[in-house]
mmCIF file with all atom_site columns, C-alpha atoms in Angstrom:
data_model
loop_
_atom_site.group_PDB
_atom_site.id
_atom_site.type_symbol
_atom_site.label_atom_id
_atom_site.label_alt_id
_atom_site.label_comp_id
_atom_site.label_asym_id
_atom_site.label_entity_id
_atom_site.label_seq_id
_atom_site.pdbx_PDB_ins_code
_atom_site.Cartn_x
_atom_site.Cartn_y
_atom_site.Cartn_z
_atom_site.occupancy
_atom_site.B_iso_or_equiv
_atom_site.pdbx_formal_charge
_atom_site.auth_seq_id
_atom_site.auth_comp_id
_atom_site.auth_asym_id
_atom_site.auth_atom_id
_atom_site.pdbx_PDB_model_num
ATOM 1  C CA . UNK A 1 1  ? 7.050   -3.735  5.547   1.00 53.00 ? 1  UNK A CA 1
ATOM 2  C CA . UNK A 1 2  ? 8.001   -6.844  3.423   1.00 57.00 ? 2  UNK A CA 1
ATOM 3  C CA . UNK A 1 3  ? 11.633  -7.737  3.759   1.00 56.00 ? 3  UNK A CA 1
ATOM 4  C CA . UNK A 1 4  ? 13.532  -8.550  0.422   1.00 53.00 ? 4  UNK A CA 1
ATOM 5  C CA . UNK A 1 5  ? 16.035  -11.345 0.797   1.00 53.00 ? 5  UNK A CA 1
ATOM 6  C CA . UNK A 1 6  ? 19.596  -10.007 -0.900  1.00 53.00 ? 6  UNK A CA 1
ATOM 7  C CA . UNK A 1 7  ? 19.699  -8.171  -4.365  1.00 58.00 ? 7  UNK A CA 1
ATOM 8  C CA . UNK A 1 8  ? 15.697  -9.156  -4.752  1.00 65.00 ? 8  UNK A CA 1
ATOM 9  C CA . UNK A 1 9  ? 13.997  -5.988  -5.660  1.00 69.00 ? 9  UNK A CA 1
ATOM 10 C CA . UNK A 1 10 ? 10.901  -4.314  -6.748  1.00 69.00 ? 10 UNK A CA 1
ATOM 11 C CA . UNK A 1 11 ? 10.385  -4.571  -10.805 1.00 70.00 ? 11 UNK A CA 1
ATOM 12 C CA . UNK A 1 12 ? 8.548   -1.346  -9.951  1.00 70.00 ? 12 UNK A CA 1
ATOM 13 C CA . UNK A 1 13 ? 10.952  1.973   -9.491  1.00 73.00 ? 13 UNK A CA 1
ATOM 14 C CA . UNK A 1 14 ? 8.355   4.286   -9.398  1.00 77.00 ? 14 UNK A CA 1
ATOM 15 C CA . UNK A 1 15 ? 7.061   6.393   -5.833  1.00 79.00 ? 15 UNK A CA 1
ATOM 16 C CA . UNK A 1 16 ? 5.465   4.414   -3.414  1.00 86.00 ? 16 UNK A CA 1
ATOM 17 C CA . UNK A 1 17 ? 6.243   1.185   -5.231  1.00 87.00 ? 17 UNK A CA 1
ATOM 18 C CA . UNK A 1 18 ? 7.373   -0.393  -1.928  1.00 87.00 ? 18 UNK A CA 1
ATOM 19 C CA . UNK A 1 19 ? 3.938   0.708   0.007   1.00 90.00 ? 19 UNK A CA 1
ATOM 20 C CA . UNK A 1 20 ? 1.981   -0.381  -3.006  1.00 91.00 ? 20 UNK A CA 1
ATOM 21 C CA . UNK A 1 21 ? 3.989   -3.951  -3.161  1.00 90.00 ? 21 UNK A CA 1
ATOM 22 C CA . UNK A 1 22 ? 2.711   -4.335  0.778   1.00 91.00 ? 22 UNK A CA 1
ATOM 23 C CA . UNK A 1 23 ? -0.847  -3.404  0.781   1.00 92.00 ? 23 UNK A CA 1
ATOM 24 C CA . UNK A 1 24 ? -1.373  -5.648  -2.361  1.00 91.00 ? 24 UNK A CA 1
ATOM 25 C CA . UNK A 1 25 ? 0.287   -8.850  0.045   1.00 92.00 ? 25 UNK A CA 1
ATOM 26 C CA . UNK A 1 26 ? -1.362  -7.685  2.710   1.00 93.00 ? 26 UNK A CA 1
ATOM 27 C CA . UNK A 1 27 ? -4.887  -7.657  0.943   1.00 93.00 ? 27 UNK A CA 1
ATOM 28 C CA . UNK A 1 28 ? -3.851  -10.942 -0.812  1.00 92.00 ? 28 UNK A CA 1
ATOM 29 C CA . UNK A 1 29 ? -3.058  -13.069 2.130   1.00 92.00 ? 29 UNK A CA 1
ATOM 30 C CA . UNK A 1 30 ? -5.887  -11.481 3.685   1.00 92.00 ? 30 UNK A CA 1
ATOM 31 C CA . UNK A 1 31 ? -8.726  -13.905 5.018   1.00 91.00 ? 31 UNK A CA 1
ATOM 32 C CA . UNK A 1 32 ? -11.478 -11.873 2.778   1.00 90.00 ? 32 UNK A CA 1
ATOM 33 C CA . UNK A 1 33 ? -9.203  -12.553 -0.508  1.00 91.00 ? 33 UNK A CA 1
ATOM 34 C CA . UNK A 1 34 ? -8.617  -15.879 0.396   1.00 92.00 ? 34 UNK A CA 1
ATOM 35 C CA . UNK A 1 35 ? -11.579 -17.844 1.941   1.00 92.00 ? 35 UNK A CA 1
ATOM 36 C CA . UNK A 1 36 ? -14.307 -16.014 0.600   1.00 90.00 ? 36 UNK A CA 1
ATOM 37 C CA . UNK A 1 37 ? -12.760 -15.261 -2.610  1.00 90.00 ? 37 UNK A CA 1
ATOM 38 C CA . UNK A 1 38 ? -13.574 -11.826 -2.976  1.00 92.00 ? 38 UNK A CA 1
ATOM 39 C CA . UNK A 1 39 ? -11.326 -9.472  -5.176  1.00 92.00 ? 39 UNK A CA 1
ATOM 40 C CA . UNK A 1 40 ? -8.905  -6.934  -2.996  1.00 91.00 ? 40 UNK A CA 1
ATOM 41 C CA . UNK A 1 41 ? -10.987 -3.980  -4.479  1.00 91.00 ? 41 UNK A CA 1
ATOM 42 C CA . UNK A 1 42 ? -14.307 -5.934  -2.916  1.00 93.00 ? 42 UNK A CA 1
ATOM 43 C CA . UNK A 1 43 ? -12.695 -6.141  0.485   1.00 91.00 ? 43 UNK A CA 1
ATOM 44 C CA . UNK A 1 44 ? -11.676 -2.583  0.694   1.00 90.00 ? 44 UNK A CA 1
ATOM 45 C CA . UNK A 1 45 ? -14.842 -1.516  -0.199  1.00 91.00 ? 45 UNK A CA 1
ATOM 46 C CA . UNK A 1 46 ? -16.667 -3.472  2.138   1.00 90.00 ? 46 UNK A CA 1
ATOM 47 C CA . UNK A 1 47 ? -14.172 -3.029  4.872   1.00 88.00 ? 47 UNK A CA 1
ATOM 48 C CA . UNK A 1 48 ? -13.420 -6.470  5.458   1.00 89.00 ? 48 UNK A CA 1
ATOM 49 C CA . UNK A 1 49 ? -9.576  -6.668  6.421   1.00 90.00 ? 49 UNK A CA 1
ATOM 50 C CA . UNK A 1 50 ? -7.343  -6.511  9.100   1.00 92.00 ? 50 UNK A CA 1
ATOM 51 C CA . UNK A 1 51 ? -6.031  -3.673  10.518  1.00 94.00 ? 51 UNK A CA 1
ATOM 52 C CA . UNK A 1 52 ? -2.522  -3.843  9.136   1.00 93.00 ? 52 UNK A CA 1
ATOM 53 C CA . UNK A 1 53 ? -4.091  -3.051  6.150   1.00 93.00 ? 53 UNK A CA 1
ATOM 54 C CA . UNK A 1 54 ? -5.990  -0.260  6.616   1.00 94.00 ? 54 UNK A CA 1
ATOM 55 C CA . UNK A 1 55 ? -2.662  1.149   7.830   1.00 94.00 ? 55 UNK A CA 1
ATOM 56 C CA . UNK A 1 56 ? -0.988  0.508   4.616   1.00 93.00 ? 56 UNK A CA 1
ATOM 57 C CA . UNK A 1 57 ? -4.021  1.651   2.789   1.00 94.00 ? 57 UNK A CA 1
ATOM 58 C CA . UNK A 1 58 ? -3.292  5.106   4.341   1.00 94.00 ? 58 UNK A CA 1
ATOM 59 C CA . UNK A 1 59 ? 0.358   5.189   4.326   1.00 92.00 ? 59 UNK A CA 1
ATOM 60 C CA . UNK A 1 60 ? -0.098  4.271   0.244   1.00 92.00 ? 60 UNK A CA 1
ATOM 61 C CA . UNK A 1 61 ? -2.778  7.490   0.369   1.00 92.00 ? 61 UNK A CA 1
ATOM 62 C CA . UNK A 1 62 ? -0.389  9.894   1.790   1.00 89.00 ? 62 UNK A CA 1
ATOM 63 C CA . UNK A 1 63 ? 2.364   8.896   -0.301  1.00 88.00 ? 63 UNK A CA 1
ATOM 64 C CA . UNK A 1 64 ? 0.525   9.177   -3.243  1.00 88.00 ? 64 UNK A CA 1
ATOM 65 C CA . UNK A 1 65 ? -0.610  12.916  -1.456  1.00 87.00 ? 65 UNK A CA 1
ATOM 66 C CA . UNK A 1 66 ? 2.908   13.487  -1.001  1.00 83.00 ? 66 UNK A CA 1
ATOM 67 C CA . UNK A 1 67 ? 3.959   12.973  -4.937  1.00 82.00 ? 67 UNK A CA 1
ATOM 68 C CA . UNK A 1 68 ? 1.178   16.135  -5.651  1.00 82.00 ? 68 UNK A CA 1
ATOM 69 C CA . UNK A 1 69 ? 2.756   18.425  -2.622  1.00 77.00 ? 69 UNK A CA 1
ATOM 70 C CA . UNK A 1 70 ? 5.048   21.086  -3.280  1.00 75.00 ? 70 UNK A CA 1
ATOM 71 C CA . UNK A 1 71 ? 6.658   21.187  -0.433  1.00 74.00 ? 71 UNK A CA 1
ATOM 72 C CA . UNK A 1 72 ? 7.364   17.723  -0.737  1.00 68.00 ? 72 UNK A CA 1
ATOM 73 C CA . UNK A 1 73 ? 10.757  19.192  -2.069  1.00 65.00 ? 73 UNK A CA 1
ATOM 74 C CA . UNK A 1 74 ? 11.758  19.929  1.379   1.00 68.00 ? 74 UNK A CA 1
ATOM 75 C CA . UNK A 1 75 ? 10.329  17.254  3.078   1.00 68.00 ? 75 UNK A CA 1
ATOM 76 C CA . UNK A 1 76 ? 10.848  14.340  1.279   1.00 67.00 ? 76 UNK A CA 1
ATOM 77 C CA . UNK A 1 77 ? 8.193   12.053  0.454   1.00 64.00 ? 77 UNK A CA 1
ATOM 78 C CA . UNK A 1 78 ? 6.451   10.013  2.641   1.00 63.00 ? 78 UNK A CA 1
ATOM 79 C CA . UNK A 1 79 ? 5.685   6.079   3.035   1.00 60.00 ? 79 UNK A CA 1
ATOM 80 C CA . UNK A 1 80 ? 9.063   4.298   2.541   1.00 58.00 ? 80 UNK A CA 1
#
C-alpha cells in the first residue's frame, strides 16, 4: 500500500480507488513496463511481473467483486 505524505490524496473517490492507484505503480515501476517497454495490459497478460502485483491484481478483483455483492452491506467492502 502506497503511503500518502500529509493532506495528499487520491483525485479518485470512487471504490477501490486506493487498490487501483497501487497496482497501476506497481505495474509501472515494474521491470516489464520499464526495460522492455511493454504496456501494463501486455505484462499482465503475459504474466511477466512480480509477485506484489499479482497480489494487488487480486485484491483490485475482489474489491471490484465486493462492489456487485449484496451482502457487502454487512460486510463492508473489501481491499482498502
Amino acid at each position: 500500500m502506497m503511503r500518502y505524505e500529509g493532506d495528499e490524496k487520491l483525485a479518485d473517490e470512487s471504490a477501490c480507488a486506493g487498490v487501483r492507484a497501487d497496482l497501476k505503480m506497481c505495474l509501472l515501476e515494474s521491470d516489464c513496463c520499464r526495460i522492455d517497454k511493454k504496456t501494463p495490459r501486455e505484462c499482465l497478460r503475459l504474466n511477466r511481473v512480480p509477485e506484489e502485483c499479482q497480489v494487488l491484481r487480486n485484491t483490485f478483483f475482489e474489491c471490484k467483486r465486493s462492489i456487485l455483492d449484496n451482502r457487502q452491506r454487512f460486510r463492508g467492502r473489501k481491499g482498502y
